[in-house]
Amino acid sequence: MQMSLNPNLNKQDSTLFISDLHLCASRPGITAAFIEFLQNTASKVKALYILGDLFEYWAGDDDIDDTFHQQIISSFKNLSATGVKVFLMHGNRDFLIAEGFCQMAGITLLDDPTMIDLHGKKALLSHGDDLCVDDVAYQQFRIQVRDKKWQHEFLNQPLQIRKKQIEAIRARSEQEKTQKSLEIMDVNNEAVIALLRKYQPDMLIHGHTHRPNQHSIDLNDRLITRWVLGDWYEQGSYLVCDKQGCKSVSL
Ligand code: LP5
Ligand code: MN
């Protein structure tokens, strides 16, 4: 994978991709790094795409008044005011983010997957959890919590109760992950191929697995790149794309 420390960024054609920041009030170091990234890096480009798991978890848009969330919202507002387009896709931690948060932050919510034109190349964007089909327990959980009726009932409960339930699911998820192999928690190759056959992109960009890499996939003699974005646990990173191509950059 290409790594660069000082990429040339410009407002005309640089586009940035990040995911899996898992921002929360209890990790002030990474929050500061993220705000600095918005001010000094994202402000220099045309568009920023956040491909899911911006937050450690999101319990509902009525949590917007929280001081920490206000700090993130105002950082996004400052960025979008400079003309940078900011796009957000749901992750498995923050799929309850709705229009209330996005409007306040000046962000556009994207479906998963979404195809974009990236300097004449077709880039398919996804969080990536949908591709982990070998993780049957997770996929069953996903079907349940992505159901609109289930979400409506969940959101009808008081915020503090929701947060307690999410903490309980988090604990169960962490415990269950210790019993799952790394292979089960990675994307399934056939699921990737099926997605590529359906959308015929030039590249796929996703996160979720926290295994940053650049893979080449031969689809009927056409080479398609699968970029996997890194998480922001130890160190922030992003993918920058322009007319010359894409590069992975560590902060
Ligand atoms: O996020 P990560 O990488 O640590 O783990 C994921 C999968 N885990 C999850 C759970 C989230 O981390 C926590 C929930 C986020 C907040 C959602 C808000 C609204 C929902 C509220 C629910 C009360 O996504 C993990 C994968 C891993 O990625 C790798 O792909 O393995 O999946 C799990 O560990 C899931 C377990 O295997 C199954 C959990 C079953 C829980 C069943 C309870 C259902 C009851 C719901 C109603 C209360
Ligand atoms: Mn995820």
XYZ file of N, CA, C and O in Angstrom, residues 100-210:
444
model
N -31.596 15.235 11.550
C -31.408 16.294 12.556
C -29.928 16.592 12.747
O -29.490 17.757 12.674
N -29.138 15.544 12.965
C -27.693 15.715 13.140
C -27.072 16.268 11.854
O -26.271 17.211 11.889
N -27.455 15.677 10.717
C -26.815 16.053 9.441
C -27.087 17.507 9.094
O -26.178 18.215 8.638
N -28.326 17.958 9.309
C -28.638 19.351 8.985
C -27.849 20.305 9.870
O -27.303 21.300 9.404
N -27.771 19.984 11.161
C -27.019 20.860 12.074
C -25.544 20.923 11.690
O -24.897 21.960 11.822
N -25.004 19.805 11.221
C -23.567 19.733 10.925
C -23.239 20.149 9.486
O -22.063 20.285 9.144
N -24.273 20.303 8.646
C -24.023 20.653 7.238
C -23.491 19.478 6.442
O -22.670 19.633 5.530
N -23.978 18.281 6.801
C -23.490 17.032 6.189
C -24.597 16.406 5.345
O -25.770 16.495 5.683
N -24.214 15.723 4.263
C -25.184 14.980 3.448
C -25.051 13.491 3.756
O -23.948 12.932 3.695
N -26.191 12.867 4.079
C -26.197 11.430 4.405
C -26.266 10.615 3.108
O -27.037 10.945 2.211
N -25.440 9.568 3.032
C -25.408 8.719 1.832
C -25.945 7.328 2.144
O -25.755 6.819 3.249
N -26.554 6.693 1.141
C -26.954 5.288 1.269
C -25.712 4.398 1.226
O -24.689 4.794 0.680
N -25.847 3.203 1.738
C -24.787 2.192 1.650
C -25.299 1.059 0.747
O -26.278 0.404 1.114
N -24.728 0.786 -0.423
C -23.569 1.458 -1.009
C -23.991 2.667 -1.843
O -25.157 2.805 -2.192
N -23.008 3.502 -2.168
C -23.211 4.649 -3.064
C -22.074 4.658 -4.077
O -20.921 4.454 -3.699
N -22.447 4.910 -5.329
C -21.414 5.014 -6.375
C -21.172 6.495 -6.639
O -22.132 7.265 -6.773
N -19.906 6.895 -6.726
C -19.588 8.287 -7.065
C -18.622 8.324 -8.252
O -17.924 7.342 -8.518
N -18.604 9.474 -8.900
C -17.625 9.702 -9.967
C -16.404 10.333 -9.305
O -16.500 11.413 -8.743
N -15.289 9.620 -9.361
C -14.068 10.107 -8.726
C -13.047 10.377 -9.833
O -12.333 9.473 -10.266
N -13.060 11.609 -10.325
C -12.142 12.003 -11.395
C -12.225 11.063 -12.592
O -11.214 10.573 -13.088
N -13.458 10.776 -12.991
C -13.666 9.935 -14.167
C -13.669 8.444 -13.867
O -13.970 7.624 -14.736
N -13.359 8.072 -12.630
C -13.401 6.652 -12.245
C -14.655 6.418 -11.399
O -15.042 7.296 -10.616
N -15.227 5.214 -11.536
C -16.413 4.892 -10.741
C -15.961 4.279 -9.415
O -15.352 3.201 -9.394
N -16.252 5.001 -8.317
C -15.855 4.497 -6.987
C -17.116 4.104 -6.226
O -18.027 4.916 -6.053
N -17.144 2.856 -5.781
C -18.276 2.367 -4.992
C -17.896 2.475 -3.514
O -16.843 1.983 -3.103
N -18.740 3.144 -2.738
C -18.448 3.389 -1.318
C -19.383 2.568 -0.446
O -20.582 2.462 -0.727
N -18.821 2.012 0.624
C -19.644 1.216 1.543
C -18.997 1.261 2.930
O -17.798 1.515 3.053
N -19.791 1.007 3.985
C -19.132 0.862 5.294
C -18.336 -0.439 5.308
O -17.195 -0.459 5.736
N -18.965 -1.528 4.840
C -18.241 -2.797 4.743
C -18.832 -3.913 5.581
O -18.577 -5.089 5.315
N -19.635 -3.586 6.593
C -20.162 -4.640 7.474
C -21.099 -5.589 6.730
O -21.172 -6.778 7.054
N -21.769 -5.077 5.711
C -22.682 -5.883 4.920
C -21.952 -6.998 4.162
O -22.568 -7.974 3.731
N -20.642 -6.844 4.013
C -19.850 -7.827 3.259
C -19.318 -8.945 4.162
O -18.744 -9.921 3.673
N -19.521 -8.784 5.482
C -18.998 -9.786 6.433
C -20.068 -10.857 6.653
O -20.568 -11.040 7.792
N -20.428 -11.563 5.587
C -21.581 -12.461 5.652
C -21.299 -13.759 6.419
O -22.226 -14.483 6.780
N -20.006 -14.062 6.672
C -19.701 -15.274 7.453
C -19.997 -15.072 8.932
O -20.083 -16.034 9.700
N -20.139 -13.815 9.340
C -20.437 -13.485 10.743
C -21.961 -13.534 10.917
O -22.648 -12.510 10.975
N -22.463 -14.759 11.002
C -23.917 -14.975 10.964
C -24.624 -14.303 12.145
O -25.677 -13.676 11.984
N -24.014 -14.374 13.342
C -24.646 -13.753 14.528
C -24.774 -12.253 14.320
O -25.810 -11.647 14.635
N -23.731 -11.646 13.777
C -23.789 -10.201 13.521
C -24.843 -9.879 12.476
O -25.620 -8.928 12.633
N -24.888 -10.665 11.391
C -25.851 -10.359 10.317
C -27.295 -10.484 10.813
O -28.156 -9.706 10.402
N -27.545 -11.424 11.730
C -28.905 -11.549 12.296
C -29.234 -10.315 13.127
O -30.329 -9.758 13.058
N -28.240 -9.904 13.929
C -28.398 -8.685 14.754
C -28.647 -7.482 13.843
O -29.526 -6.653 14.092
N -27.889 -7.417 12.732
C -28.010 -6.289 11.803
C -29.419 -6.193 11.215
O -30.006 -5.118 11.135
N -29.952 -7.354 10.807
C -31.307 -7.353 10.219
C -32.296 -6.780 11.229
O -33.141 -5.941 10.898
N -32.148 -7.196 12.489
C -33.081 -6.723 13.520
C -32.985 -5.215 13.724
O -33.993 -4.510 13.699
N -31.768 -4.702 13.925
C -31.642 -3.285 14.304
C -31.748 -2.326 13.108
O -31.936 -1.128 13.309
N -31.676 -2.846 11.884
C -31.860 -1.974 10.709
C -33.330 -1.924 10.291
O -33.684 -1.208 9.361
N -34.172 -2.707 10.980
C -35.600 -2.692 10.681
C -36.214 -1.367 11.162
O -36.027 -0.983 12.314
N -36.928 -0.658 10.268
C -37.436 0.689 10.598
C -38.418 0.652 11.768
O -38.430 1.549 12.612
N -39.249 -0.394 11.827
C -40.233 -0.486 12.911
C -39.495 -0.678 14.254
O -39.825 -0.058 15.256
N -38.477 -1.543 14.242
C -37.682 -1.782 15.450
C -37.018 -0.478 15.888
O -37.024 -0.128 17.076
N -36.486 0.258 14.938
C -35.791 1.517 15.257
C -36.770 2.529 15.857
O -36.441 3.225 16.814
N -37.982 2.570 15.295
C -39.000 3.509 15.797
C -39.304 3.201 17.265
O -39.347 4.098 18.112
N -39.482 1.910 17.567
C -39.782 1.520 18.959
C -38.593 1.809 19.873
O -38.753 2.293 20.992
N -37.405 1.516 19.404
C -36.197 1.762 20.196
C -36.060 3.258 20.511
O -35.814 3.647 21.656
N -36.281 4.078 19.490
C -36.112 5.533 19.668
C -37.218 6.154 20.520
O -37.059 7.278 21.008
N -38.289 5.431 20.713
C -39.378 5.936 21.560
C -39.068 5.828 23.047
O -39.793 6.360 23.883
N -37.998 5.127 23.383
C -37.616 4.977 24.796
C -36.778 6.181 25.230
O -36.146 6.837 24.403
N -36.730 6.478 26.544
C -35.904 7.593 27.007
C -34.424 7.385 26.654
O -33.930 6.252 26.634
N -33.729 8.498 26.388
C -32.327 8.452 25.950
C -31.440 7.634 26.898
O -30.623 6.821 26.452
N -31.599 7.849 28.205
C -30.719 7.142 29.159
C -30.923 5.627 29.110
O -29.975 4.851 29.262
N -32.178 5.204 28.903
C -32.467 3.756 28.790
C -31.806 3.208 27.521
O -31.184 2.141 27.531
N -31.922 3.971 26.419
C -31.298 3.529 25.157
C -29.790 3.354 25.337
O -29.202 2.393 24.883
N -29.174 4.345 26.010
C -27.714 4.276 26.189
C -27.324 3.041 26.999
O -26.333 2.379 26.691
N -28.118 2.725 28.018
C -27.834 1.533 28.845
C -27.936 0.270 27.989
O -27.118 -0.636 28.096
N -28.972 0.210 27.132
C -29.146 -0.976 26.275
C -27.981 -1.106 25.296
O -27.488 -2.204 25.038
N -27.549 0.040 24.767
C -26.427 0.000 23.816
C -25.160 -0.480 24.531
O -24.411 -1.304 23.999
N -24.938 0.018 25.767
C -23.754 -0.430 26.529
C -23.794 -1.943 26.724
O -22.765 -2.618 26.640
N -24.998 -2.479 26.978
C -25.129 -3.930 27.186
C -24.804 -4.682 25.892
O -24.108 -5.705 25.919
N -25.289 -4.167 24.757
C -24.986 -4.812 23.465
C -23.496 -4.715 23.164
O -22.881 -5.659 22.671
N -22.899 -3.573 23.507
C -21.462 -3.383 23.281
C -20.680 -4.456 24.043
O -19.774 -5.070 23.507
N -21.057 -4.654 25.319
C -20.344 -5.639 26.147
C -20.508 -7.031 25.548
O -19.538 -7.802 25.450
N -21.747 -7.335 25.104
C -21.978 -8.662 24.518
C -21.196 -8.822 23.213
O -20.617 -9.890 22.954
N -21.167 -7.763 22.418
C -20.436 -7.807 21.147
C -18.947 -8.047 21.403
O -18.314 -8.892 20.755
N -18.373 -7.314 22.381
C -16.939 -7.482 22.685
C -16.662 -8.907 23.138
O -15.659 -9.512 22.758
N -17.583 -9.450 23.950
C -17.388 -10.815 24.446
C -17.474 -11.817 23.289
O -16.619 -12.686 23.149
N -18.489 -11.638 22.428
C -18.674 -12.588 21.312
C -17.528 -12.513 20.308
O -17.168 -13.515 19.697
N -16.953 -11.303 20.160
C -15.854 -11.161 19.194
C -14.642 -11.998 19.593
O -13.883 -12.444 18.732
N -14.473 -12.217 20.920
C -13.322 -13.026 21.359
C -13.468 -14.484 20.901
O -12.501 -15.225 20.847
N -14.712 -14.899 20.596
C -14.972 -16.285 20.169
C -14.956 -16.426 18.639
O -15.103 -17.522 18.134
N -14.842 -15.311 17.917
C -14.922 -15.375 16.456
C -13.513 -15.308 15.854
O -12.677 -14.543 16.338
N -13.291 -16.047 14.773
C -11.975 -15.997 14.117
C -11.847 -14.699 13.319
O -12.853 -14.088 12.940
N -10.603 -14.306 13.048
C -10.351 -13.099 12.248
C -10.977 -13.252 10.865
O -11.473 -12.301 10.275
N -10.959 -14.493 10.359
C -11.511 -14.760 9.031
C -13.024 -14.495 9.001
O -13.538 -13.882 8.070
N -13.700 -14.947 10.042
C -15.158 -14.746 10.104
C -15.502 -13.257 10.139
O -16.490 -12.813 9.562
N -14.625 -12.470 10.806
C -14.924 -11.041 10.960
C -14.403 -10.196 9.790
O -14.496 -8.980 9.825
N -13.854 -10.857 8.754
C -13.406 -10.110 7.574
C -14.496 -10.176 6.497
O -15.464 -10.939 6.634
N -14.313 -9.406 5.429
C -15.274 -9.483 4.327
C -15.172 -10.854 3.671
O -14.113 -11.483 3.684
N -16.289 -11.305 3.121
C -16.326 -12.578 2.415
C -16.037 -12.299 0.932
O -16.673 -11.429 0.331
N -15.067 -13.032 0.372
C -14.637 -12.750 -1.013
C -15.766 -12.847 -2.025
O -15.881 -12.025 -2.925
N -16.624 -13.868 -1.849
C -17.735 -14.018 -2.815
C -18.717 -12.858 -2.710
O -19.258 -12.405 -3.714
N -18.905 -12.356 -1.482
C -19.804 -11.205 -1.303
C -19.212 -9.972 -1.988
O -19.929 -9.175 -2.602
N -17.881 -9.835 -1.901
C -17.210 -8.703 -2.568
C -17.391 -8.823 -4.081
O -17.789 -7.872 -4.760
N -17.136 -10.032 -4.617
C -17.247 -10.249 -6.071
C -18.680 -9.974 -6.540
O -18.896 -9.313 -7.564
N -19.665 -10.443 -5.771
C -21.070 -10.235 -6.165
C -21.391 -8.739 -6.216
O -22.068 -8.262 -7.127
N -20.873 -7.994 -5.241
C -21.111 -6.538 -5.215
C -20.445 -5.871 -6.430
O -21.036 -5.010 -7.084
N -19.220 -6.304 -6.718
C -18.495 -5.714 -7.855
C -19.189 -6.052 -9.178
O -19.293 -5.212 -10.072
N -19.700 -7.293 -9.282
C -20.420 -7.690 -10.521
C -21.667 -6.839 -10.693
O -22.009 -6.432 -11.787
N -22.348 -6.571 -9.578
C -23.609 -5.822 -9.653
C -23.366 -4.364 -10.065
O -24.073 -3.831 -10.896
N -22.348 -3.741 -9.475
C -22.171 -2.289 -9.701
C -21.090 -1.954 -10.742
O -21.036 -0.827 -11.210
N -20.206 -2.907 -11.036
C -19.144 -2.689 -12.039
C -18.332 -1.402 -11.805
O -18.182 -0.580 -12.719
N -17.844 -1.196 -10.574
C -17.041 0.023 -10.336
C -15.589 -0.195 -10.765
O -15.180 -1.321 -11.069
N -14.805 0.893 -10.759
C -13.360 0.772 -10.970
C -12.664 0.502 -9.637
O -11.560 -0.027 -9.604
N -13.316 0.947 -8.572
C -12.746 0.679 -7.235
C -13.850 0.605 -6.194
O -14.942 1.158 -6.398
N -13.546 -0.100 -5.103
C -14.455 -0.184 -3.953
C -13.693 0.399 -2.765
O -12.512 0.053 -2.566
N -14.324 1.299 -2.025
C -13.672 1.866 -0.834
C -14.576 1.566 0.362
O -15.767 1.902 0.338
N -14.018 0.911 1.375
C -14.821 0.619 2.569
C -13.953 0.593 3.817
O -12.710 0.612 3.750
N -14.622 0.541 4.965
C -13.926 0.454 6.256
C -14.411 -0.771 7.003
O -14.484 -1.858 6.439
N -14.705 -0.595 8.262
C -15.285 -1.572 9.205
C -14.327 -2.626 9.729
O -14.324 -2.902 10.913
N -13.519 -3.251 8.861
C -12.700 -4.376 9.336
C -11.448 -3.921 10.084
O -10.787 -4.738 10.721
N -11.106 -2.653 9.988
C -9.914 -2.085 10.635
C -8.647 -2.774 10.133
O -7.704 -2.986 10.897
